[in-house]
Tab-separated table of C-alpha atoms in Angstrom:
chain	number	residue	atom	x	y	z
A	1	MET	CA	-65.215	7.319	327.555
A	2	VAL	CA	-68.727	8.703	327.833
A	3	TYR	CA	-70.114	11.029	325.174
A	4	GLN	CA	-73.096	13.132	326.252
A	5	GLN	CA	-72.820	16.012	323.778
A	6	ILE	CA	-73.274	15.597	320.042
A	7	GLU	CA	-70.667	18.267	319.221
A	8	ILE	CA	-67.890	16.449	321.086
A	9	LEU	CA	-68.789	13.136	319.438
A	10	ILE	CA	-68.844	14.614	315.922
A	11	ASN	CA	-65.545	16.405	316.516
A	12	HIS	CA	-63.930	13.156	317.691
A	13	ILE	CA	-65.257	11.323	314.638
A	14	GLN	CA	-63.966	13.954	312.232
A	15	THR	CA	-60.567	13.981	313.947
A	16	TYR	CA	-59.838	10.303	314.563
A	17	GLY	CA	-62.454	8.291	312.670
A	18	VAL	CA	-62.497	5.605	315.396
A	19	ILE	CA	-64.534	5.424	318.609
A	20	ASN	CA	-63.324	2.711	320.993
A	21	ASN	CA	-64.776	1.298	324.231
A	22	SER	CA	-67.171	4.191	324.732
A	23	ILE	CA	-70.675	4.876	326.004
A	24	ILE	CA	-72.650	7.233	323.804
A	25	ASP	CA	-75.479	8.660	325.880
A	26	ILE	CA	-77.164	11.068	323.484
A	27	PRO	CA	-80.931	10.828	322.750
A	28	GLU	CA	-80.600	11.352	319.005
A	29	ILE	CA	-77.563	11.384	316.733
A	30	GLU	CA	-77.392	12.462	313.120
A	31	LEU	CA	-74.298	11.534	311.137
A	32	LYS	CA	-74.315	13.462	307.869
A	33	ARG	CA	-71.860	14.673	305.226
A	34	LEU	CA	-69.062	12.469	306.518
A	35	THR	CA	-65.706	12.938	304.818
A	36	LYS	CA	-63.786	9.972	306.202
A	37	ASP	CA	-64.349	6.358	307.222
A	38	ILE	CA	-65.539	5.802	310.786
A	39	SER	CA	-65.535	2.799	313.112
A	40	PHE	CA	-67.367	2.157	316.382
A	41	ILE	CA	-65.753	-0.682	318.336
A	42	ASN	CA	-67.016	-2.052	321.675
A	43	CYS	CA	-69.415	0.850	322.091
A	44	LYS	CA	-72.733	1.145	323.895
A	45	PHE	CA	-75.309	3.435	322.259
A	46	LYS	CA	-77.915	4.812	324.659
A	47	VAL	CA	-79.731	6.586	321.871
A	48	VAL	CA	-83.292	6.502	320.555
A	49	ILE	CA	-82.336	7.052	316.918
A	50	LEU	CA	-78.979	6.966	315.176
A	51	HIS	CA	-79.693	8.627	311.853
A	52	ILE	CA	-77.128	8.286	309.063
A	53	THR	CA	-78.122	10.541	306.191
A	54	ASP	CA	-76.907	12.809	303.392
A	55	ASN	CA	-73.588	11.036	302.926
A	56	GLU	CA	-72.431	11.114	299.305
A	57	ASN	CA	-68.670	10.610	299.670
A	58	ASN	CA	-68.660	6.788	299.566
A	59	VAL	CA	-67.291	6.518	303.080
A	60	SER	CA	-67.256	3.316	305.107
A	61	ILE	CA	-69.058	2.913	308.429
A	62	GLU	CA	-68.339	0.007	310.767
A	63	PHE	CA	-70.012	-1.142	313.985
A	64	SER	CA	-68.198	-3.959	315.802
A	65	ASN	CA	-69.188	-5.583	319.126
A	66	CYS	CA	-71.650	-2.803	319.883
A	67	ASN	CA	-74.868	-2.611	321.907
A	68	PHE	CA	-77.751	-0.391	320.784
A	69	PHE	CA	-80.683	0.611	322.967
A	70	GLY	CA	-82.476	2.235	320.076
A	71	GLN	CA	-82.695	2.058	316.315
A	72	ILE	CA	-80.550	2.905	313.313
A	73	ARG	CA	-82.043	4.652	310.313
A	74	ILE	CA	-80.113	5.196	307.068
A	75	THR	CA	-81.463	7.433	304.312
A	76	ASN	CA	-80.183	9.405	301.347
A	77	CYS	CA	-76.713	7.864	301.370
A	78	SER	CA	-74.079	6.534	299.041
A	79	LEU	CA	-71.678	4.416	301.097
A	80	ASN	CA	-68.661	2.337	300.202
A	81	ARG	CA	-69.151	-0.122	303.047
A	82	LEU	CA	-71.626	-0.586	305.869
A	83	SER	CA	-70.625	-3.268	308.360
A	84	PHE	CA	-72.277	-4.709	311.482
A	85	SER	CA	-70.311	-7.457	313.218
A	86	ASN	CA	-71.118	-9.194	316.494
A	87	ILE	CA	-73.951	-6.832	317.396
A	88	ASN	CA	-75.386	-7.800	320.775
A	89	SER	CA	-78.587	-5.754	320.787
A	90	LEU	CA	-80.475	-3.445	318.443
A	91	ASP	CA	-84.136	-2.405	318.376
A	92	GLY	CA	-84.413	-1.726	314.680
A	93	LEU	CA	-82.422	-1.336	311.473
A	94	TYR	CA	-84.117	0.727	308.762
A	95	ILE	CA	-82.386	1.410	305.469
A	96	ASP	CA	-84.874	3.400	303.426
A	97	GLY	CA	-84.485	4.779	299.956
A	98	ASN	CA	-87.282	5.740	297.623
A	99	GLU	CA	-88.217	5.104	294.004
A	100	ARG	CA	-86.525	8.298	292.823
A	101	ARG	CA	-83.376	7.918	294.866
A	102	LYS	CA	-82.098	4.624	296.187
A	103	VAL	CA	-79.658	4.204	299.038
A	104	LYS	CA	-76.448	2.911	297.429
A	105	ILE	CA	-74.079	0.693	299.384
A	106	SER	CA	-71.184	-1.007	297.639
A	107	SER	CA	-70.639	-3.576	300.397
A	108	PHE	CA	-73.128	-4.461	303.136
A	109	VAL	CA	-72.101	-6.884	305.893
A	110	PHE	CA	-74.104	-8.081	308.885
A	111	THR	CA	-72.369	-11.028	310.557
A	112	ASN	CA	-71.802	-12.812	313.824
A	113	ASP	CA	-68.517	-14.618	314.481
A	114	GLY	CA	-69.740	-16.683	317.439
A	115	LYS	CA	-72.269	-19.468	317.747
A	116	ARG	CA	-75.543	-18.358	316.246
A	117	LYS	CA	-77.823	-19.753	318.961
A	118	GLU	CA	-75.914	-17.971	321.728
A	119	ASN	CA	-76.726	-14.501	320.404
A	120	PRO	CA	-80.439	-14.104	319.525
A	121	LEU	CA	-81.274	-10.699	318.085
A	122	ASP	CA	-84.708	-9.157	318.529
A	123	ILE	CA	-84.537	-6.637	315.678
A	124	LYS	CA	-87.008	-5.031	313.341
A	125	ILE	CA	-85.187	-5.095	310.012
A	126	GLN	CA	-86.571	-3.193	307.054
A	127	ILE	CA	-84.434	-2.642	303.957
A	128	GLU	CA	-86.178	-0.971	301.024
A	129	ASN	CA	-85.203	0.749	297.782
A	130	CYS	CA	-81.484	0.071	298.079
A	131	ASP	CA	-78.765	-0.774	295.594
A	132	PHE	CA	-76.093	-3.199	296.855
A	133	GLU	CA	-73.090	-4.376	294.900
A	134	SER	CA	-72.298	-6.941	297.587
A	135	PHE	CA	-74.617	-8.177	300.348
A	136	ASP	CA	-73.576	-10.546	303.145
A	137	PHE	CA	-76.056	-11.422	305.895
A	138	PHE	CA	-74.417	-14.328	307.701
A	139	ASN	CA	-74.735	-16.448	310.865
A	140	ILE	CA	-77.482	-14.383	312.515
A	141	ASN	CA	-80.138	-15.640	314.933
A	142	HIS	CA	-82.970	-13.244	314.118
A	143	ILE	CA	-85.875	-14.054	316.446
A	144	GLY	CA	-88.171	-11.295	315.254
A	145	PRO	CA	-90.320	-9.527	314.937
A	146	TYR	CA	-89.836	-9.208	311.135
A	147	PHE	CA	-87.373	-8.988	308.260
A	148	ILE	CA	-88.610	-6.988	305.266
A	149	PHE	CA	-86.508	-6.794	302.116
A	150	LYS	CA	-88.264	-4.927	299.288
A	151	ASN	CA	-87.494	-3.154	296.019
A	152	ASN	CA	-83.748	-3.726	296.243
A	153	ILE	CA	-81.079	-4.464	293.643
A	154	LEU	CA	-78.244	-6.837	294.522
A	155	GLY	CA	-75.151	-7.099	292.372
A	156	THR	CA	-74.501	-5.708	288.940
A	157	LYS	CA	-74.954	-7.062	285.429
A	158	GLU	CA	-71.607	-5.648	284.343
A	159	PRO	CA	-68.692	-8.106	283.825
A	160	LYS	CA	-66.553	-8.557	286.938
A	161	LYS	CA	-62.905	-9.451	287.256
A	162	SER	CA	-63.506	-11.560	290.354
A	163	TYR	CA	-66.388	-13.850	291.215
A	164	ARG	CA	-68.883	-12.341	293.631
A	165	SER	CA	-72.116	-13.604	295.137
A	166	GLN	CA	-74.842	-12.393	297.463
A	167	SER	CA	-75.333	-14.230	300.722
A	168	PHE	CA	-78.134	-14.899	303.229
A	169	GLN	CA	-76.422	-17.931	304.750
A	170	ASN	CA	-76.626	-19.828	308.018
A	171	LEU	CA	-79.479	-17.705	309.352
A	172	TRP	CA	-82.407	-18.100	311.668
A	173	ILE	CA	-84.764	-15.512	310.227
A	174	THR	CA	-88.278	-14.672	311.418
A	175	ASN	CA	-91.222	-13.381	309.366
A	176	ALA	CA	-89.202	-12.817	306.221
A	177	VAL	CA	-90.663	-10.935	303.272
A	178	PHE	CA	-88.647	-10.681	300.057
A	179	GLU	CA	-90.632	-8.635	297.573
A	180	ASN	CA	-89.857	-7.117	294.178
A	181	ASN	CA	-86.084	-7.517	294.425
A	182	LEU	CA	-83.603	-7.953	291.586
A	183	PHE	CA	-80.797	-10.431	292.322
A	184	ASN	CA	-78.317	-9.831	289.491
A	185	GLU	CA	-75.705	-12.284	290.780
A	186	LYS	CA	-75.765	-15.729	292.298
A	187	THR	CA	-77.439	-15.625	295.695
A	188	TYR	CA	-77.030	-18.117	298.519
A	189	PHE	CA	-79.652	-18.883	301.171
A	190	PHE	CA	-77.663	-21.944	302.196
A	191	ARG	CA	-78.447	-23.590	305.567
A	192	SER	CA	-80.908	-20.921	306.673
A	193	VAL	CA	-84.102	-21.395	308.671
A	194	PHE	CA	-87.168	-19.316	307.803
A	195	ILE	CA	-89.915	-19.264	310.424
A	196	PRO	CA	-93.250	-17.446	309.982
A	197	LYS	CA	-93.631	-16.469	313.619
A	198	SER	CA	-91.414	-16.538	316.620
A	199	LYS	CA	-92.110	-18.200	319.935
A	200	TYR	CA	-90.863	-14.987	321.538
A	201	PHE	CA	-93.831	-12.995	320.208
A	202	THR	CA	-97.594	-13.259	320.552
A	203	VAL	CA	-98.305	-11.114	317.480
A	204	THR	CA	-97.081	-12.145	314.050
A	205	PHE	CA	-96.305	-9.368	311.581
A	206	TYR	CA	-96.664	-11.667	308.582
A	207	ASN	CA	-98.360	-15.048	308.540
A	208	VAL	CA	-95.998	-16.728	306.098
A	209	ASN	CA	-92.511	-16.469	304.684
A	210	VAL	CA	-93.076	-14.675	301.392
A	211	PHE	CA	-90.931	-14.436	298.264
A	212	SER	CA	-92.974	-12.305	295.886
A	213	GLU	CA	-92.160	-10.868	292.433
A	214	ASN	CA	-88.416	-11.374	292.783
A	215	VAL	CA	-86.039	-11.894	289.872
A	216	PHE	CA	-83.171	-14.294	290.586
A	217	SER	CA	-80.137	-14.619	288.328
A	218	GLU	CA	-79.039	-17.854	290.025
A	219	VAL	CA	-80.064	-18.924	293.500
A	220	ASN	CA	-79.172	-21.630	295.999
A	221	PHE	CA	-81.669	-22.744	298.673
A	222	GLU	CA	-79.803	-25.938	299.552
A	223	ASN	CA	-80.304	-27.276	303.094
A	224	VAL	CA	-82.817	-24.520	303.835
A	225	ASN	CA	-85.602	-25.138	306.339
A	226	PHE	CA	-88.852	-23.330	305.555
A	227	TYR	CA	-90.388	-23.858	308.951
A	228	GLU	CA	-94.169	-24.301	308.629
A	229	TYR	CA	-95.050	-22.095	305.636
A	230	ALA	CA	-93.407	-20.437	302.635
A	231	ASN	CA	-94.828	-18.963	299.434
A	232	PHE	CA	-93.077	-18.076	296.183
A	233	ASN	CA	-95.391	-15.826	294.183
A	234	GLN	CA	-94.648	-14.667	290.619
A	235	CYS	CA	-90.906	-15.119	290.977
A	236	ASP	CA	-88.685	-15.306	287.902
A	237	PHE	CA	-85.757	-17.722	288.216
A	238	LYS	CA	-83.600	-16.755	285.231
A	239	GLY	CA	-80.648	-18.966	286.195
A	240	ALA	CA	-80.213	-22.357	287.782
A	241	VAL	CA	-82.074	-22.849	291.058
A	242	SER	CA	-81.382	-25.488	293.691
A	243	PHE	CA	-83.613	-26.577	296.575
A	244	TYR	CA	-81.490	-29.674	297.164
A	245	ASN	CA	-82.100	-31.266	300.582
A	246	MET	CA	-84.530	-28.494	301.470
A	247	ASN	CA	-86.699	-29.168	304.517
A	248	ASN	CA	-90.237	-28.039	305.259
A	249	TYR	CA	-91.439	-31.129	307.071
A	250	HIS	CA	-93.556	-29.677	309.855
A	251	ILE	CA	-97.172	-28.573	309.474
A	252	GLY	CA	-97.226	-26.226	306.519
A	253	ASP	CA	-97.076	-25.744	302.785
A	254	LEU	CA	-94.383	-24.785	300.326
A	255	SER	CA	-96.135	-23.170	297.372
A	256	PHE	CA	-95.010	-21.819	294.007
A	257	TYR	CA	-97.579	-19.682	292.186
A	258	GLU	CA	-97.033	-18.291	288.675
A	259	CYS	CA	-93.269	-18.770	288.879
A	260	ASN	CA	-91.024	-19.106	285.842
A	261	PHE	CA	-87.957	-21.374	285.868
A	262	SER	CA	-85.813	-20.492	282.837
A	263	GLU	CA	-82.937	-22.866	283.625
A	264	ARG	CA	-82.598	-26.207	285.392
A	265	ALA	CA	-84.267	-26.635	288.770
A	266	ASN	CA	-83.193	-29.124	291.421
A	267	PHE	CA	-85.545	-30.303	294.190
A	268	GLU	CA	-83.742	-33.582	294.867
A	269	TYR	CA	-83.864	-35.059	298.374
A	270	ALA	CA	-86.215	-32.321	299.557
A	271	ARG	CA	-88.472	-33.165	302.514
A	272	VAL	CA	-91.700	-31.199	302.365
A	273	LYS	CA	-95.066	-31.514	304.076
A	274	ASN	CA	-97.220	-30.179	301.244
A	275	LEU	CA	-95.582	-29.154	297.961
A	276	ASN	CA	-97.716	-27.140	295.528
A	277	PHE	CA	-96.993	-25.786	292.048
A	278	LYS	CA	-99.699	-23.749	290.337
A	279	LEU	CA	-99.583	-21.963	286.977
A	280	SER	CA	-95.780	-22.193	286.873
A	281	LYS	CA	-93.491	-22.833	283.921
A	282	PHE	CA	-90.354	-24.980	283.724
A	283	GLU	CA	-88.403	-24.239	280.543
A	284	GLN	CA	-85.524	-26.659	281.228
A	285	ASN	CA	-85.053	-29.951	283.046
A	286	VAL	CA	-86.304	-30.207	286.609
A	287	SER	CA	-85.634	-32.987	289.101
A	288	PHE	CA	-87.737	-34.168	292.051
A	289	SER	CA	-85.749	-37.387	292.408
A	290	ASN	CA	-85.793	-38.941	295.886
A	291	THR	CA	-88.006	-36.163	297.203
A	292	SER	CA	-90.283	-37.010	300.137
A	293	VAL	CA	-93.634	-35.241	300.551
A	294	ASP	CA	-96.980	-35.837	302.203
A	295	THR	CA	-98.902	-34.324	299.294
A	296	PHE	CA	-97.822	-33.094	295.869
A	297	ILE	CA	-100.059	-30.812	293.784
A	298	LEU	CA	-99.254	-29.888	290.160
A	299	HIS	CA	-101.970	-27.641	288.779
A	300	ARG	CA	-101.843	-26.213	285.236
A	301	ASN	CA	-98.056	-26.054	284.983
A	302	ILE	CA	-95.957	-26.102	281.806
A	303	LEU	CA	-93.134	-28.658	281.669
A	304	ASN	CA	-91.174	-28.001	278.481
A	305	LYS	CA	-88.309	-30.429	279.078
A	306	ILE	CA	-87.777	-33.657	280.990
A	307	THR	CA	-88.950	-33.779	284.596
A	308	TYR	CA	-87.416	-36.454	286.812
A	309	PHE	CA	-89.561	-38.038	289.523
A	310	ASP	CA	-87.371	-41.102	290.183
A	311	GLY	CA	-87.809	-42.317	293.744
A	312	LEU	CA	-90.441	-39.681	294.588
A	313	GLU	CA	-92.259	-40.641	297.795
A	314	ILE	CA	-95.777	-39.339	298.454
A	315	LYS	CA	-96.871	-40.454	301.911
A	316	ASP	CA	-100.493	-39.277	301.905
A	317	ILE	CA	-101.430	-40.275	298.383
A	318	ARG	CA	-105.176	-40.016	299.052
A	319	LYS	CA	-104.888	-36.229	299.360
A	320	CYS	CA	-103.297	-35.861	295.915
A	321	ASP	CA	-105.605	-35.069	293.021
A	322	ARG	CA	-105.744	-37.282	289.936
A	323	ILE	CA	-104.417	-34.574	287.584
A	324	SER	CA	-101.197	-34.236	289.599
A	325	LEU	CA	-100.714	-37.999	289.690
A	326	ARG	CA	-101.316	-38.239	285.945
A	327	THR	CA	-98.739	-35.512	285.274
A	328	ILE	CA	-96.135	-37.357	287.328
A	329	LYS	CA	-97.010	-40.640	285.599
A	330	GLN	CA	-96.617	-39.095	282.143
A	331	GLU	CA	-93.215	-37.622	283.007
A	332	LEU	CA	-92.041	-40.978	284.363
A	333	GLN	CA	-93.100	-42.582	281.101
A	334	LYS	CA	-90.974	-40.076	279.164
A	335	THR	CA	-87.898	-41.086	281.164
A	336	ASP	CA	-88.672	-44.810	280.666
A	337	ASN	CA	-88.917	-45.383	284.419
A	338	LYS	CA	-91.229	-48.414	284.380
A	339	ILE	CA	-91.016	-49.107	288.112
A	340	ASP	CA	-92.160	-45.691	289.327
A	341	TYR	CA	-94.465	-45.376	286.301
A	342	ASN	CA	-96.446	-48.447	287.389
A	343	ARG	CA	-96.554	-47.158	290.943
A	344	PHE	CA	-98.062	-43.823	289.933
A	345	ARG	CA	-100.344	-45.477	287.399
A	346	ALA	CA	-101.796	-47.408	290.331
A	347	TYR	CA	-102.110	-44.170	292.340
A	348	GLU	CA	-103.953	-42.524	289.441
A	349	MET	CA	-106.375	-45.440	289.081
A	350	GLU	CA	-107.065	-45.376	292.814
A	351	ALA	CA	-107.716	-41.618	292.723
A	352	TYR	CA	-110.042	-42.046	289.736
A	353	TYR	CA	-111.884	-44.853	291.525
A	354	ARG	CA	-112.457	-42.569	294.532
A	355	GLU	CA	-113.815	-39.822	292.265
A	356	LEU	CA	-116.397	-42.064	290.581
A	357	LYS	CA	-119.898	-42.400	291.998
A	358	TRP	CA	-122.267	-45.333	291.962
A	359	ASN	CA	-124.646	-43.805	289.439
A	360	TRP	CA	-125.768	-44.458	285.857
A	361	LYS	CA	-122.970	-42.372	284.352
A	362	ASP	CA	-119.998	-43.630	286.385
A	363	GLY	CA	-121.241	-47.055	287.438
A	364	LYS	CA	-119.581	-48.985	284.590
A	365	ASP	CA	-116.082	-47.594	285.220
A	366	LYS	CA	-116.594	-47.869	288.976
A	367	PHE	CA	-117.449	-51.578	288.619
A	368	ILE	CA	-114.462	-52.341	286.353
A	369	LEU	CA	-111.977	-50.532	288.593
A	370	GLY	CA	-113.559	-52.081	291.664
A	371	SER	CA	-113.088	-55.548	290.172
A	372	THR	CA	-109.435	-54.778	289.465
A	373	TRP	CA	-108.921	-53.524	293.013
A	374	LEU	CA	-110.605	-56.629	294.437
A	375	VAL	CA	-108.443	-59.082	292.464
A	376	THR	CA	-104.955	-57.540	292.374
A	377	GLY	CA	-105.222	-54.111	293.951
A	378	PHE	CA	-104.289	-51.113	291.846
A	379	ASP	CA	-100.633	-52.064	292.232
A	380	HIS	CA	-101.247	-55.357	290.347
A	381	SER	CA	-100.045	-57.804	292.987
A	382	TRP	CA	-99.772	-61.359	291.613
A	383	ARG	CA	-99.897	-62.761	295.146
A	384	ARG	CA	-103.225	-61.075	295.738
A	385	ALA	CA	-104.520	-62.391	292.400
A	386	LEU	CA	-103.425	-65.941	293.279
A	387	PHE	CA	-105.093	-65.701	296.686
A	388	PHE	CA	-108.271	-64.346	295.077
A	389	THR	CA	-108.341	-67.174	292.521
A	390	LEU	CA	-107.809	-69.985	295.018
A	391	VAL	CA	-110.202	-68.656	297.659
A	392	ASN	CA	-113.025	-67.804	295.277
A	393	GLY	CA	-112.487	-71.063	293.377
A	394	TRP	CA	-112.846	-72.910	296.692
A	395	LEU	CA	-115.963	-70.913	297.540
A	396	PHE	CA	-117.738	-71.557	294.223
A	397	TYR	CA	-116.659	-75.194	294.167
A	398	SER	CA	-118.010	-75.692	297.692
A	399	LEU	CA	-121.354	-74.201	296.654
A	400	PHE	CA	-121.382	-76.404	293.556
A	401	PHE	CA	-120.542	-79.475	295.653
A	402	ILE	CA	-123.418	-78.702	298.005
A	403	SER	CA	-125.830	-78.226	295.079
A	404	GLU	CA	-124.876	-81.670	293.721
A	405	ASN	CA	-124.931	-83.506	297.054
A	406	TYR	CA	-127.427	-81.666	299.234
A	407	MET	CA	-129.371	-84.911	299.802
A	408	LEU	CA	-126.329	-86.761	301.154
A	409	ILE	CA	-125.141	-86.875	304.746
A	410	PRO	CA	-121.702	-85.166	305.125
A	411	ASP	CA	-118.901	-87.705	305.293
A	412	LEU	CA	-115.340	-86.541	306.068
A	413	SER	CA	-113.939	-89.718	304.563
A	414	GLU	CA	-114.731	-88.296	301.122
A	415	TRP	CA	-112.274	-85.393	301.475
A	416	LYS	CA	-109.935	-86.840	298.817
A	417	THR	CA	-112.772	-86.866	296.304
A	418	PHE	CA	-113.665	-83.316	297.317
A	419	CYS	CA	-110.084	-82.033	296.877
A	420	SER	CA	-109.637	-83.853	293.568
A	421	GLY	CA	-112.761	-82.209	292.248
A	422	TYR	CA	-111.565	-78.804	293.479
A	423	PHE	CA	-108.349	-78.934	291.449
A	424	ARG	CA	-110.343	-80.057	288.409
A	425	PHE	CA	-112.749	-77.175	288.977
A	426	LEU	CA	-109.794	-74.736	288.746
A	427	LEU	CA	-109.185	-75.802	285.122
A	428	VAL	CA	-111.109	-73.099	283.290
A	429	THR	CA	-111.274	-75.085	280.021
A	430	ASP	CA	-112.717	-78.202	281.683
A	431	PHE	CA	-116.523	-77.982	281.481
A	432	TYR	CA	-117.195	-81.534	282.657
A	433	ASN	CA	-118.588	-82.348	286.054
A	434	PRO	CA	-115.601	-82.141	288.455
A	435	LEU	CA	-117.292	-84.659	290.763
A	436	ALA	CA	-117.608	-87.335	288.081
A	437	THR	CA	-114.844	-89.850	287.498
A	438	GLY	CA	-115.271	-89.687	283.733
A	439	ARG	CA	-116.092	-87.035	281.160
A	440	ASP	CA	-119.686	-86.494	282.184
A	441	TYR	CA	-121.553	-83.209	282.006
A	442	ILE	CA	-123.551	-81.763	284.849
A	443	ASP	CA	-127.109	-83.013	285.114
A	444	ASN	CA	-129.370	-80.663	283.128
A	445	THR	CA	-131.932	-80.746	285.909
A	446	ASN	CA	-129.484	-79.030	288.310
A	447	THR	CA	-129.998	-75.418	287.147
A	448	ILE	CA	-128.488	-73.905	290.275
A	449	GLY	CA	-125.437	-76.138	289.900
A	450	TRP	CA	-124.943	-75.026	286.306
A	451	LEU	CA	-125.226	-71.343	287.323
A	452	ILE	CA	-122.690	-71.739	290.143
A	453	PHE	CA	-120.392	-73.715	287.837
A	454	ILE	CA	-120.399	-71.046	285.073
A	455	LEU	CA	-119.979	-68.108	287.477
A	456	GLY	CA	-117.148	-69.911	289.241
A	457	LYS	CA	-115.321	-70.557	285.962
A	458	ILE	CA	-115.674	-66.866	285.023
A	459	VAL	CA	-114.293	-65.701	288.374
A	460	ILE	CA	-111.387	-68.173	288.199
A	461	ALA	CA	-110.580	-67.138	284.618
A	462	PHE	CA	-110.642	-63.467	285.608
A	463	GLY	CA	-108.317	-64.130	288.540
A	464	ILE	CA	-105.856	-66.063	286.363
A	465	TYR	CA	-105.941	-63.330	283.709
A	466	GLU	CA	-105.219	-60.600	286.268
A	467	MET	CA	-102.384	-62.679	287.732
A	468	ILE	CA	-100.809	-63.012	284.276
A	469	GLN	CA	-101.186	-59.261	283.739
A	470	ALA	CA	-99.479	-58.664	287.077
A	471	PHE	CA	-96.436	-60.588	285.855
A	472	ARG	CA	-96.403	-58.497	282.667
A	473	LYS	CA	-96.549	-55.064	284.321
A	474	PHE	CA	-92.858	-54.308	283.654
A	475	LYS	CA	-93.083	-55.327	279.999
A	476	PRO	CA	-93.702	-52.705	277.292
């Protein structure tokens, strides 16, 4: 059936409450003061604006398998249920309340029953100043241009007989902005993909995915992909929060600025390009165990309880600042994780070494750390220390041998004597001439030989000491 006159359409709605398999070809429709539930099933709306307003009777409105060649605007309403299922096309969905009077919807549903990728929706979605008892946005491929969700209240603080949660699950959502919302009940963003701009558009409405000034009762971001960029600014996580197996491993940052985590936070097995926490507070335990990042920045955060960094992998350690590495090292020490503690201690020393300059003020520390790096590396490798000791011992011994025998013609038949003297030279407590068969000191007239001998013993002793320290790095 084709409806071309608003009066006929309204009369049909008031009489039957259901519009089936119809084409509605009316430029502008206003549905107001409805007294009964209505359903549009398999309908095609050739309208510019469908305006639903001034409905205070808690009616339910359902759109199922419909096509819209215009936009829907909802204002000044109190609805029992608003449902969109399997929508094939829609220019824009605007649900607008105001600070004095919010749009109240007991149950909001926007779902797709088919495969998400097969039904991309190019929709401008803007939901502001609304009060939802239940919100379910599920299995939608939103390719743009934006999704704005501001100044809304989801759920109620009152005790409920049955468990209820809010859901933004299994979505592909473009240019999302969540700002100044109150999530009173557990909210799921499970298995959703947030992208800051769509390949279908040349102009980006927002540059990043933004979560700003939201209050979460309990929230689940498990298996979420923040594609490229995402910022959490001044968000208050009052309940447990999980970013388990979260993915942001492309070209962008995941940043938390001035956020408060009142309960436990889980970032385990997350894969992030650049993970930044600034001026945030963790009041309970937080875990970054087995998380993989390129860079990890912790700047002026408060960690009141234990923070777990077991198995944390930082791939581009040179881009991490020393303060962040020290914070991680200190937390690993609290959990008695000696293996990862030594690893991040080495990272911190390397970062400090890079910061120091070859000047009068920093030269002493630069030289000491440089010597440590040369002998064992900052990771205290005993193999490297052994190699350093043997090679430098051979070098100094060769110079000493030349200083003692520079007048003689080289003779390869004396290699046994040379090698025997080398092993004697490696004994740091043996100050006798390694080339003599007995316990004879070096000739006092050979000043250069004495100098090489003493310097060689010092270098060998330092190498042996560092090798011993390398074996002790797991001891308290």
